[in-house]
């Protein structure tokens, strides 16, 4: 039971390059989320998805693009990476049932933009 | 907009001392969740509180949900070095299109020195 996985775990890229962070969950949870975590800011929501083909912006969506063609995958793309996007990125999923609403987090991707 | 405020941001205690973190919401919450993130790790769900005035215990951890369902606290009795990490509270969104989303506090980073 793999649960929720993220790849790559570590990534170094250069300013202006496109980067895609992958997230995959094996539970068929309806909701999926992307957060970034920076010192002093806690967890900030970038984008989330209620189901396949349904996505919505969070607090800090600028510079990011998401898609969700399949329930189990929720990739996050940085179209043109900037140094301010250096961060730890967490993907999470949530079954969103009336009695079961916790979020399950992936291990994270540490992204450095040079 | 909906906000979840958490204090203190940092707490340093000697092993054996107690620790408390507080969470306040700008709106009434249907429930509140608590997560723990160990250094270098990802957030992990601890507990969910639903009822007004609810108190739940997990060994040395005591969780409370306020009578008005706008505040919550996590108290750790006799801290141990294994308690080190960042503790987050999170409340759910309460409006249509944002259902499924959680609003996280910024977290309280607990350091325990022996």
Short mmCIF file of C-alpha atoms in Angstrom, two decimals:
data_model
loop_
_atom_site.label_atom_id
_atom_site.label_comp_id
_atom_site.label_asym_id
_atom_site.label_seq_id
_atom_site.Cartn_x
_atom_site.Cartn_y
_atom_site.Cartn_z
CA UNK A 1 0.00 0.00 0.00
CA UNK A 2 2.03 2.95 -1.30
CA UNK A 3 -0.44 5.64 -0.18
CA UNK A 4 0.63 9.00 -1.51
CA UNK A 5 3.94 9.51 -3.25
CA UNK A 6 5.76 12.49 -4.66
CA UNK A 7 8.53 12.71 -7.21
CA UNK A 8 11.16 13.85 -7.41
CA UNK A 9 12.04 14.16 -3.73
CA UNK A 10 14.75 16.71 -4.48
CA UNK A 11 15.11 18.99 -7.46
CA UNK A 12 17.54 21.73 -8.38
CA UNK A 13 16.69 23.87 -11.37
CA UNK A 14 17.52 27.23 -12.86
CA UNK A 15 15.49 30.38 -13.10
CA UNK A 16 13.20 30.36 -16.12
CA UNK A 17 13.01 26.60 -16.55
CA UNK A 18 9.78 24.67 -16.44
CA UNK A 19 9.50 22.13 -13.64
CA UNK A 20 6.81 19.55 -12.96
CA UNK A 21 6.32 17.98 -9.56
CA UNK A 22 4.40 14.73 -9.53
CA UNK A 23 1.91 13.46 -6.97
CA UNK A 24 0.25 10.06 -7.01
CA UNK A 25 -2.19 8.49 -4.55
CA UNK A 26 -3.46 4.94 -4.49
CA UNK A 27 -6.58 5.45 -2.38
CA UNK A 28 -8.86 7.04 -5.01
CA UNK A 29 -9.39 10.00 -2.70
CA UNK A 30 -11.51 12.66 -4.34
CA UNK A 31 -9.67 15.70 -3.01
CA UNK A 32 -6.04 16.53 -3.65
CA UNK A 33 -3.98 19.53 -2.62
CA UNK A 34 -0.65 21.22 -3.23
CA UNK A 35 1.01 23.21 -0.46
CA UNK A 36 4.28 24.99 -0.17
CA UNK A 37 6.07 25.33 3.12
CA UNK A 38 8.49 28.13 3.88
CA UNK A 39 9.99 29.22 7.19
CA UNK A 40 7.63 31.53 9.00
CA UNK A 41 4.70 30.87 6.66
CA UNK A 42 3.52 27.43 7.63
CA UNK A 43 1.59 25.55 4.96
CA UNK A 44 0.23 27.68 2.15
CA UNK A 45 -2.24 26.23 -0.30
CA UNK A 46 -1.32 26.60 -3.95
CA UNK A 47 -4.07 24.68 -5.74
CA UNK A 48 -6.56 21.99 -4.92
CA UNK A 49 -8.85 19.64 -6.75
CA UNK A 50 -12.21 18.21 -5.74
CA UNK A 51 -12.23 15.55 -8.46
CA UNK A 52 -10.77 14.75 -11.85
CA UNK A 53 -10.96 17.81 -14.11
CA UNK A 54 -11.99 20.09 -11.23
CA UNK A 55 -9.33 22.40 -9.84
CA UNK A 56 -9.35 25.64 -7.91
CA UNK A 57 -6.86 28.23 -6.72
CA UNK A 58 -5.59 28.43 -3.19
CA UNK A 59 -3.75 31.27 -1.45
CA UNK A 60 -0.64 31.45 -3.64
CA UNK A 61 -1.43 30.16 -7.17
CA UNK A 62 0.59 32.65 -9.24
CA UNK A 63 3.32 31.01 -11.31
CA UNK A 64 1.85 27.52 -10.93
CA UNK A 65 -0.34 25.35 -13.11
CA UNK A 66 -2.12 22.12 -12.19
CA UNK A 67 -4.08 19.47 -13.99
CA UNK A 68 -6.02 16.43 -12.92
CA UNK A 69 -6.96 14.16 -15.79
CA UNK A 70 -6.99 11.10 -13.53
CA UNK A 71 -8.19 10.82 -9.95
CA UNK A 72 -4.90 9.40 -8.72
CA UNK A 73 -2.53 12.00 -10.20
CA UNK A 74 -2.20 15.70 -9.51
CA UNK A 75 0.92 17.21 -11.10
CA UNK A 76 2.08 20.72 -10.27
CA UNK A 77 3.97 22.69 -12.92
CA UNK A 78 6.09 25.76 -12.43
CA UNK A 79 5.91 27.32 -15.87
CA UNK A 80 8.99 29.52 -15.49
CA UNK A 81 10.69 28.91 -12.18
CA UNK A 82 11.77 31.84 -10.04
CA UNK A 83 14.01 31.94 -6.97
CA UNK A 84 11.02 32.81 -4.80
CA UNK A 85 9.60 29.39 -5.65
CA UNK A 86 12.42 27.68 -3.78
CA UNK A 87 10.49 25.79 -1.14
CA UNK A 88 9.33 22.43 0.13
CA UNK A 89 6.22 21.28 -1.71
CA UNK A 90 3.72 18.89 -0.17
CA UNK A 91 0.93 17.08 -1.92
CA UNK A 92 -2.01 15.84 0.15
CA UNK A 93 -5.22 13.92 -0.40
CA UNK A 94 -8.50 13.68 1.45
CA UNK A 95 -11.37 11.24 1.01
CA UNK A 96 -13.83 13.93 2.11
CA UNK A 97 -16.43 11.61 3.52
CA UNK A 98 -18.71 12.80 6.35
CA UNK A 99 -16.81 10.83 8.97
CA UNK A 100 -13.35 10.87 7.48
CA UNK A 101 -11.89 14.22 6.61
CA UNK A 102 -8.20 14.14 7.49
CA UNK A 103 -5.57 15.04 4.95
CA UNK A 104 -2.83 12.57 4.10
CA UNK A 105 0.42 14.20 3.12
CA UNK A 106 3.10 12.95 0.79
CA UNK A 107 6.77 13.02 1.81
CA UNK A 108 7.42 16.34 0.06
CA UNK A 109 9.63 17.64 -2.73
CA UNK A 110 12.45 20.00 -1.84
CA UNK A 111 12.87 22.38 -4.78
CA UNK A 112 15.77 24.76 -5.19
CA UNK A 113 15.71 27.37 -7.95
CA UNK A 114 19.11 28.87 -8.71
CA UNK B 1 -11.67 35.66 4.61
CA UNK B 2 -11.52 32.62 6.79
CA UNK B 3 -8.42 32.54 8.99
CA UNK B 4 -6.93 30.26 11.59
CA UNK B 5 -4.44 31.90 13.94
CA UNK B 6 -2.04 29.88 16.05
CA UNK B 7 0.22 30.92 18.91
CA UNK B 8 2.95 30.83 19.93
CA UNK B 9 5.06 30.46 16.80
CA UNK B 10 7.96 28.95 18.75
CA UNK B 11 8.23 27.27 22.13
CA UNK B 12 11.35 25.99 23.79
CA UNK B 13 10.93 23.82 26.87
CA UNK B 14 13.06 21.64 29.02
CA UNK B 15 12.22 17.99 28.98
CA UNK B 16 9.54 17.29 31.56
CA UNK B 17 7.89 20.70 31.29
CA UNK B 18 4.40 21.13 29.89
CA UNK B 19 3.59 22.72 26.55
CA UNK B 20 0.46 24.33 25.14
CA UNK B 21 -0.37 25.71 21.73
CA UNK B 22 -3.51 27.70 20.97
CA UNK B 23 -5.59 28.03 17.87
CA UNK B 24 -8.23 30.67 17.12
CA UNK B 25 -10.57 30.96 14.17
CA UNK B 26 -12.26 34.05 12.80
CA UNK B 27 -15.36 31.95 12.15
CA UNK B 28 -17.19 29.11 13.86
CA UNK B 29 -15.75 25.77 12.83
CA UNK B 30 -17.63 22.55 12.19
CA UNK B 31 -14.55 20.70 13.40
CA UNK B 32 -10.87 21.24 14.02
CA UNK B 33 -7.94 19.00 13.23
CA UNK B 34 -4.43 18.81 14.64
CA UNK B 35 -1.32 17.68 12.80
CA UNK B 36 2.28 17.07 13.82
CA UNK B 37 5.30 17.49 11.58
CA UNK B 38 8.61 16.09 12.74
CA UNK B 39 11.76 17.90 11.58
CA UNK B 40 12.41 16.96 7.96
CA UNK B 41 9.10 15.12 7.73
CA UNK B 42 5.60 15.73 6.52
CA UNK B 43 2.48 16.69 8.50
CA UNK B 44 0.71 13.74 10.06
CA UNK B 45 -2.86 13.82 11.31
CA UNK B 46 -3.26 13.55 15.08
CA UNK B 47 -6.92 14.06 15.86
CA UNK B 48 -10.19 15.69 14.91
CA UNK B 49 -12.55 17.42 17.34
CA UNK B 50 -16.16 17.96 16.38
CA UNK B 51 -18.32 18.75 19.39
CA UNK B 52 -18.52 22.01 21.31
CA UNK B 53 -16.41 21.74 24.48
CA UNK B 54 -14.96 18.40 23.40
CA UNK B 55 -11.84 17.12 25.16
CA UNK B 56 -9.82 14.21 23.85
CA UNK B 57 -6.67 12.64 25.19
CA UNK B 58 -3.90 10.69 23.53
CA UNK B 59 -1.50 9.60 26.26
CA UNK B 60 0.23 12.84 27.31
CA UNK B 61 -1.57 14.97 24.72
CA UNK B 62 -4.86 16.69 25.56
CA UNK B 63 -6.91 18.38 22.87
CA UNK B 64 -9.75 20.79 23.56
CA UNK B 65 -12.37 22.41 21.36
CA UNK B 66 -13.92 25.60 22.69
CA UNK B 67 -17.56 25.97 23.61
CA UNK B 68 -18.10 28.46 20.79
CA UNK B 69 -16.17 26.20 18.36
CA UNK B 70 -13.86 29.07 17.47
CA UNK B 71 -10.80 28.05 19.44
CA UNK B 72 -8.83 24.98 20.33
CA UNK B 73 -5.75 23.99 22.27
CA UNK B 74 -3.22 21.20 22.43
CA UNK B 75 -1.52 20.54 25.74
CA UNK B 76 1.38 18.17 26.21
CA UNK B 77 2.15 17.06 29.74
CA UNK B 78 5.75 16.33 30.71
CA UNK B 79 7.31 16.81 27.29
CA UNK B 80 9.79 14.34 25.92
CA UNK B 81 12.36 14.72 23.17
CA UNK B 82 10.08 12.66 20.94
CA UNK B 83 7.56 15.51 21.07
CA UNK B 84 9.85 17.77 19.06
CA UNK B 85 8.24 19.09 15.89
CA UNK B 86 5.74 21.57 14.58
CA UNK B 87 2.10 21.29 15.58
CA UNK B 88 -0.57 22.64 13.26
CA UNK B 89 -4.25 23.18 13.77
CA UNK B 90 -6.57 23.26 10.79
CA UNK B 91 -10.19 24.14 10.27
CA UNK B 92 -12.38 23.23 7.30
CA UNK B 93 -13.81 25.67 4.83
CA UNK B 94 -17.50 26.17 5.32
CA UNK B 95 -18.69 27.39 1.96
CA UNK B 96 -19.81 25.52 -1.14
CA UNK B 97 -17.01 25.58 -3.68
CA UNK B 98 -14.26 25.47 -1.09
CA UNK B 99 -15.56 22.44 0.78
CA UNK B 100 -12.82 19.90 1.35
CA UNK B 101 -10.23 22.60 1.88
CA UNK B 102 -8.54 23.07 5.24
CA UNK B 103 -7.22 26.36 6.60
CA UNK B 104 -4.00 25.69 8.50
CA UNK B 105 -2.58 27.77 11.29
CA UNK B 106 1.08 28.71 10.89
CA UNK B 107 2.07 26.12 13.43
CA UNK B 108 3.94 26.07 16.71
CA UNK B 109 7.48 24.78 16.54
CA UNK B 110 8.32 22.90 19.73
CA UNK B 111 11.90 22.37 20.80
CA UNK B 112 12.65 20.16 23.79
CA UNK B 113 16.05 20.27 25.39
CA UNK B 114 17.16 17.52 27.72
#
